[in-house]
XYZ file of C-alpha atoms in Angstrom:
376
model
C -3.738 51.547 -35.878
C -3.316 55.160 -34.621
C -5.092 58.418 -35.474
C -2.996 61.266 -36.840
C -3.900 64.709 -35.467
C -2.640 67.850 -37.398
C -5.164 70.265 -35.899
C -3.215 71.077 -32.704
C -3.134 74.899 -32.325
C -0.104 74.909 -30.009
C 2.749 76.829 -31.643
C 5.410 74.498 -30.385
C 3.644 71.506 -31.833
C 2.625 73.142 -35.042
C 3.528 71.151 -38.085
C 4.509 68.066 -36.030
C 2.325 64.944 -36.149
C 0.945 63.608 -32.809
C -0.403 60.110 -32.068
C -3.174 58.925 -29.695
C -2.843 55.315 -28.362
C -5.669 53.096 -29.568
C -6.899 50.683 -26.840
C -8.716 48.654 -29.463
C -5.355 47.126 -30.353
C -5.720 44.641 -27.472
C -9.029 43.484 -28.894
C -7.332 42.335 -32.054
C -6.797 38.536 -31.714
C -3.701 38.688 -33.929
C -2.024 41.138 -31.547
C -2.987 39.067 -28.490
C -1.603 35.886 -30.077
C 1.676 37.611 -30.861
C 2.044 38.949 -27.320
C 1.118 35.617 -25.708
C 3.550 33.770 -27.947
C 6.354 36.103 -26.925
C 5.577 35.720 -23.215
C 5.313 31.947 -23.618
C 8.776 31.786 -25.156
C 10.223 33.770 -22.258
C 8.548 31.489 -19.674
C 9.786 28.394 -21.472
C 13.297 29.799 -21.447
C 13.026 30.358 -17.688
C 11.822 26.751 -17.171
C 14.618 25.106 -19.131
C 15.953 21.984 -17.444
C 19.262 22.108 -15.674
C 21.999 20.863 -17.996
C 24.579 18.918 -15.977
C 26.835 18.485 -19.006
C 27.275 22.243 -19.271
C 28.964 22.453 -15.867
C 32.692 23.221 -15.753
C 35.045 20.278 -15.310
C 36.056 21.476 -11.838
C 32.406 21.358 -10.661
C 31.847 17.908 -12.189
C 34.924 16.702 -10.308
C 33.370 17.802 -7.003
C 30.064 16.145 -7.936
C 31.931 12.860 -8.450
C 33.286 13.187 -4.934
C 29.722 13.647 -3.659
C 28.560 10.544 -5.524
C 31.369 8.536 -3.983
C 30.218 9.721 -0.569
C 26.705 8.670 -1.546
C 27.962 5.142 -2.263
C 29.570 5.030 1.174
C 26.296 6.199 2.723
C 24.267 3.524 0.893
C 26.728 0.820 1.958
C 26.371 1.917 5.567
C 22.592 2.010 5.196
C 22.634 -1.577 3.937
C 24.674 -2.644 6.975
C 22.172 -0.855 9.191
C 19.203 -2.759 7.746
C 21.098 -6.030 8.053
C 21.610 -5.312 11.768
C 17.902 -4.501 12.085
C 17.092 -7.905 10.595
C 19.384 -9.555 13.112
C 17.509 -7.745 15.875
C 14.228 -9.039 14.462
C 15.608 -12.548 14.718
C 16.752 -11.932 18.304
C 13.328 -10.618 19.334
C 11.429 -13.311 17.429
C 10.960 -15.508 20.520
C 9.396 -12.597 22.429
C 7.114 -11.741 19.506
C 6.117 -15.400 19.270
C 4.929 -15.415 22.895
C 2.533 -12.577 22.151
C 1.239 -13.996 18.866
C 0.797 -17.408 20.518
C -1.549 -15.796 23.072
C -3.405 -14.120 20.220
C -3.806 -17.490 18.522
C -5.215 -19.075 21.702
C -7.761 -16.297 22.242
C -8.866 -16.246 18.603
C -9.390 -20.014 18.515
C -11.103 -20.197 21.899
C -8.581 -22.427 23.646
C -8.010 -19.702 26.252
C -10.437 -17.167 27.702
C -8.716 -13.879 28.597
C -8.902 -12.669 32.189
C -10.623 -9.432 33.186
C -7.220 -7.851 33.698
C -6.122 -8.853 30.187
C -9.260 -7.218 28.762
C -8.739 -3.838 30.414
C -7.986 -0.990 28.030
C -7.460 2.708 28.663
C -10.015 3.535 25.972
C -12.683 1.679 27.995
C -12.132 4.058 30.938
C -12.542 7.025 28.612
C -15.818 5.678 27.198
C -17.181 5.083 30.719
C -16.392 8.697 31.632
C -18.293 9.824 28.541
C -21.258 7.658 29.593
C -21.282 9.266 33.046
C -21.615 12.692 31.436
C -24.837 11.679 29.678
C -28.244 12.050 31.354
C -30.177 9.514 29.280
C -30.473 7.027 32.190
C -29.783 7.187 35.895
C -26.300 5.952 36.743
C -27.689 3.219 38.985
C -29.770 1.820 36.116
C -26.724 1.881 33.855
C -24.657 -0.052 36.372
C -27.418 -2.661 36.773
C -27.683 -3.056 33.010
C -23.928 -3.537 32.774
C -23.968 -6.225 35.490
C -26.814 -8.030 33.711
C -24.880 -8.079 30.433
C -21.773 -9.457 32.149
C -23.768 -12.210 33.824
C -25.333 -13.429 30.585
C -24.063 -16.857 29.620
C -21.738 -16.712 26.625
C -21.907 -19.815 24.465
C -19.351 -18.576 21.915
C -15.693 -19.512 21.888
C -12.929 -17.465 20.370
C -13.546 -15.062 17.466
C -15.217 -16.580 14.425
C -13.723 -15.872 10.986
C -11.118 -13.596 12.572
C -8.511 -13.973 9.839
C -10.973 -13.899 6.934
C -12.633 -10.701 8.156
C -9.279 -9.014 8.762
C -8.092 -9.965 5.275
C -11.278 -8.750 3.605
C -10.921 -5.431 5.418
C -7.863 -4.633 3.294
C -8.193 -3.664 -0.348
C -4.944 -5.414 -1.239
C -6.026 -8.826 0.062
C -9.747 -8.488 -0.589
C -9.056 -8.058 -4.299
C -7.516 -11.541 -4.338
C -10.172 -13.384 -2.328
C -12.808 -15.130 -4.438
C -16.119 -16.544 -3.117
C -14.687 -20.058 -3.488
C -11.753 -19.072 -1.246
C -13.848 -17.949 1.711
C -14.885 -21.390 3.040
C -11.197 -22.352 3.070
C -9.983 -19.144 4.715
C -12.570 -19.667 7.449
C -10.454 -22.667 8.467
C -7.443 -20.467 9.245
C -6.082 -20.880 12.768
C -3.102 -18.535 12.525
C -0.805 -16.600 10.208
C 2.733 -16.409 11.490
C 6.048 -14.902 10.372
C 9.506 -16.277 11.166
C 12.944 -14.940 10.226
C 16.069 -16.558 8.827
C 19.683 -15.386 8.944
C 22.986 -16.626 7.571
C 23.897 -16.847 3.900
C 20.242 -16.547 2.846
C 18.518 -14.059 5.176
C 14.798 -13.639 4.760
C 11.448 -14.513 6.285
C 8.764 -17.194 6.059
C 5.002 -16.749 6.142
C 3.128 -19.671 7.688
C -0.632 -20.111 7.230
C -1.982 -22.686 9.709
C -5.335 -24.380 9.004
C -7.717 -26.700 10.795
C -8.115 -30.164 9.264
C -10.503 -29.467 6.398
C -12.229 -30.928 3.358
C -10.150 -28.958 0.844
C -6.517 -30.064 1.226
C -4.392 -32.368 3.332
C -1.877 -29.702 4.423
C -2.148 -28.220 7.887
C 0.403 -25.472 7.122
C 1.026 -23.579 3.886
C 4.246 -21.562 3.686
C 5.703 -18.808 1.551
C 9.474 -18.275 1.709
C 11.165 -14.971 0.893
C 14.847 -14.058 0.628
C 16.092 -10.520 1.247
C 18.963 -8.398 -0.058
C 20.188 -5.639 2.244
C 23.072 -4.098 0.298
C 22.855 -2.022 -2.899
C 23.137 -3.853 -6.224
C 26.636 -3.643 -7.647
C 25.388 -2.831 -11.163
C 22.904 -0.160 -10.049
C 23.804 1.044 -6.529
C 22.096 4.442 -6.715
C 18.662 2.829 -7.124
C 18.936 1.416 -3.585
C 15.910 2.186 -1.434
C 16.300 -0.156 1.516
C 16.004 -3.957 1.808
C 14.307 -5.704 -1.081
C 12.927 -9.160 -1.684
C 14.905 -11.028 -4.308
C 13.315 -14.482 -4.229
C 10.056 -16.169 -3.221
C 8.576 -19.648 -3.385
C 5.354 -21.167 -2.066
C 4.653 -24.637 -0.733
C 2.769 -27.195 -2.773
C -0.894 -27.572 -1.836
C -2.073 -31.182 -1.600
C -5.604 -30.604 -2.828
C -8.270 -33.207 -2.206
C -10.076 -34.576 -5.234
C -12.327 -31.970 -6.863
C -11.465 -29.239 -4.332
C -8.701 -27.337 -6.147
C -10.016 -23.768 -6.351
C -6.978 -22.568 -8.332
C -8.149 -24.527 -11.371
C -11.366 -24.782 -13.323
C -12.541 -26.938 -16.210
C -13.998 -25.459 -19.366
C -15.600 -27.084 -22.398
C -14.344 -26.029 -25.783
C -15.208 -26.937 -29.355
C -12.401 -28.570 -31.293
C -12.525 -28.937 -35.084
C -10.815 -31.805 -36.910
C -8.561 -30.302 -39.600
C -9.022 -33.100 -42.129
C -12.642 -34.148 -41.678
C -14.028 -30.793 -40.610
C -16.035 -32.397 -37.820
C -16.214 -30.842 -34.350
C -16.217 -32.275 -30.864
C -16.386 -30.953 -27.318
C -13.207 -31.246 -25.258
C -12.651 -30.446 -21.580
C -9.655 -28.330 -20.579
C -8.261 -27.438 -17.177
C -7.229 -23.780 -16.904
C -6.011 -21.494 -14.147
C -8.698 -19.967 -11.940
C -8.541 -16.694 -9.989
C -7.925 -17.496 -6.325
C -6.076 -16.208 -3.287
C -4.344 -19.588 -3.121
C -2.385 -18.807 -6.281
C -0.242 -16.900 -3.771
C 1.345 -20.265 -2.907
C 2.514 -20.850 -6.462
C 5.414 -23.310 -6.302
C 7.019 -21.659 -9.320
C 9.718 -19.460 -7.720
C 10.190 -15.776 -8.469
C 13.705 -14.371 -8.688
C 14.600 -10.689 -9.065
C 17.854 -11.718 -10.755
C 16.038 -13.488 -13.598
C 16.773 -11.308 -16.640
C 14.600 -13.404 -18.978
C 11.303 -12.578 -17.275
C 8.578 -11.307 -19.564
C 6.736 -8.112 -18.649
C 3.630 -9.896 -17.286
C 5.737 -12.279 -15.207
C 7.784 -9.381 -13.854
C 4.599 -7.554 -12.791
C 3.363 -10.706 -11.043
C 6.712 -11.013 -9.272
C 6.616 -7.384 -8.107
C 3.079 -7.848 -6.801
C 4.063 -11.071 -5.035
C 6.957 -9.291 -3.334
C 4.624 -6.464 -2.326
C 2.211 -8.968 -0.778
C 5.012 -10.610 1.183
C 6.151 -7.295 2.637
C 2.568 -6.334 3.465
C 1.930 -9.563 5.388
C 5.231 -9.258 7.222
C 5.305 -5.558 8.082
C 1.648 -4.597 8.358
C -0.929 -7.351 8.436
C 0.521 -9.937 10.831
C 1.701 -7.437 13.488
C -1.606 -5.484 13.394
C -4.226 -8.107 12.519
C -6.642 -7.096 15.279
C -6.639 -3.498 13.998
C -7.465 -4.713 10.498
C -10.214 -6.879 12.010
C -11.788 -3.864 13.739
C -11.172 -1.599 10.752
C -8.933 0.807 12.642
C -5.790 0.079 10.620
C -7.747 0.506 7.385
C -9.173 3.822 8.582
C -5.653 5.083 9.289
C -4.649 4.340 5.691
C -7.714 6.068 4.268
C -7.242 9.082 6.567
C -3.786 9.638 5.074
C -5.207 9.489 1.543
C -8.085 11.819 2.445
C -5.673 14.383 3.900
C -3.631 14.340 0.687
C -6.777 14.802 -1.424
C -7.964 17.667 0.800
C -4.598 19.386 0.475
C -4.789 19.098 -3.315
C -8.336 20.508 -3.281
C -7.184 23.398 -1.104
C -4.400 24.204 -3.556
C -6.853 24.193 -6.455
C -9.271 26.442 -4.552
C -6.470 28.875 -3.774
C -5.469 29.027 -7.425
C -8.979 29.588 -8.722
C -10.181 31.985 -6.023
C -7.394 34.097 -4.457
C -9.937 36.127 -2.489
C -11.311 33.077 -0.649
C -11.179 33.501 3.145
C -8.678 31.397 5.115
C -9.832 28.143 6.700
C -10.938 27.947 10.294
C -7.770 27.213 12.369
C -9.669 24.522 14.274
C -10.530 22.779 11.002
C -6.879 22.876 9.970
C -5.873 21.379 13.313
C -8.413 18.558 12.941
C -7.106 17.731 9.469
C -3.542 17.541 10.753
C -4.650 15.131 13.452
């Protein structure tokens, strides 16, 4: 491992062995493994998880006081959300006036006035057009007048609700081809709120008279809990749905898209002969959303699959209430969907930037303008 040198002519060093360091040591894999193992142990020791149980009793006592304050905070937070729900109920009549106008425009019973169609973004686009030199301004104005004078034979906005629903991944994943002709009959989707002993909200899907079912309105009822659970208060993360139930669909004969018939061979145990039997089984459909079998978060006997279905049902209810119904037109145009994807893209870009920084420390910094665009 080292070379001994006795040939030194220096008097002071005469008779004493000297050693020269051998750099080839670091090429020995056994030495490298030993060094890496030692460093790894030291890093692991530095990364050891904090051990709460090792704290002194006096510190644990103060932590208990903090947890009691946390319980008080969560209780106050629950009261806050309950007041917010009461405000939603108070403003419901005003919201209804706006959504009623939306319903009339979508279904063609009312044609909006020029004033109602004015948007600030239209003024901005006209200014951009004026900056272009493709056509003389006079020709542009004449073309615009011609377009406005063309006779419009359409009424309302066709397939408004179906298109908006299919523009969201969450709802589009549920819609089957057999559902689309039914969803084209949608007139409105509406939310209403309830207070009292059982606060919650109702989703109402209003349909034209159609060939599929006799109902004109399908409903989904949800109950909310605002306060933390007594048996697990620290898991509280705001209001949660605790119960849901859909209305029964009165399907017309042969039109139930939530069921399908299959033919199956059945063997007679004694005779050994076989025959074909027809069975009715559940079919994938958006209209399974109106399952009359209620879901309850307090049901401790739910199997894992049923619990996942319940969680997804609750997620759908919150999505309709908080996102889809208030912003349907933005889902129809794709703007609301783009906002969601922009957020995801920014997160992915940030992760990529971190990876690039780790792998190439000498990489030049990003253009500040690019960074500003990403933040926007």
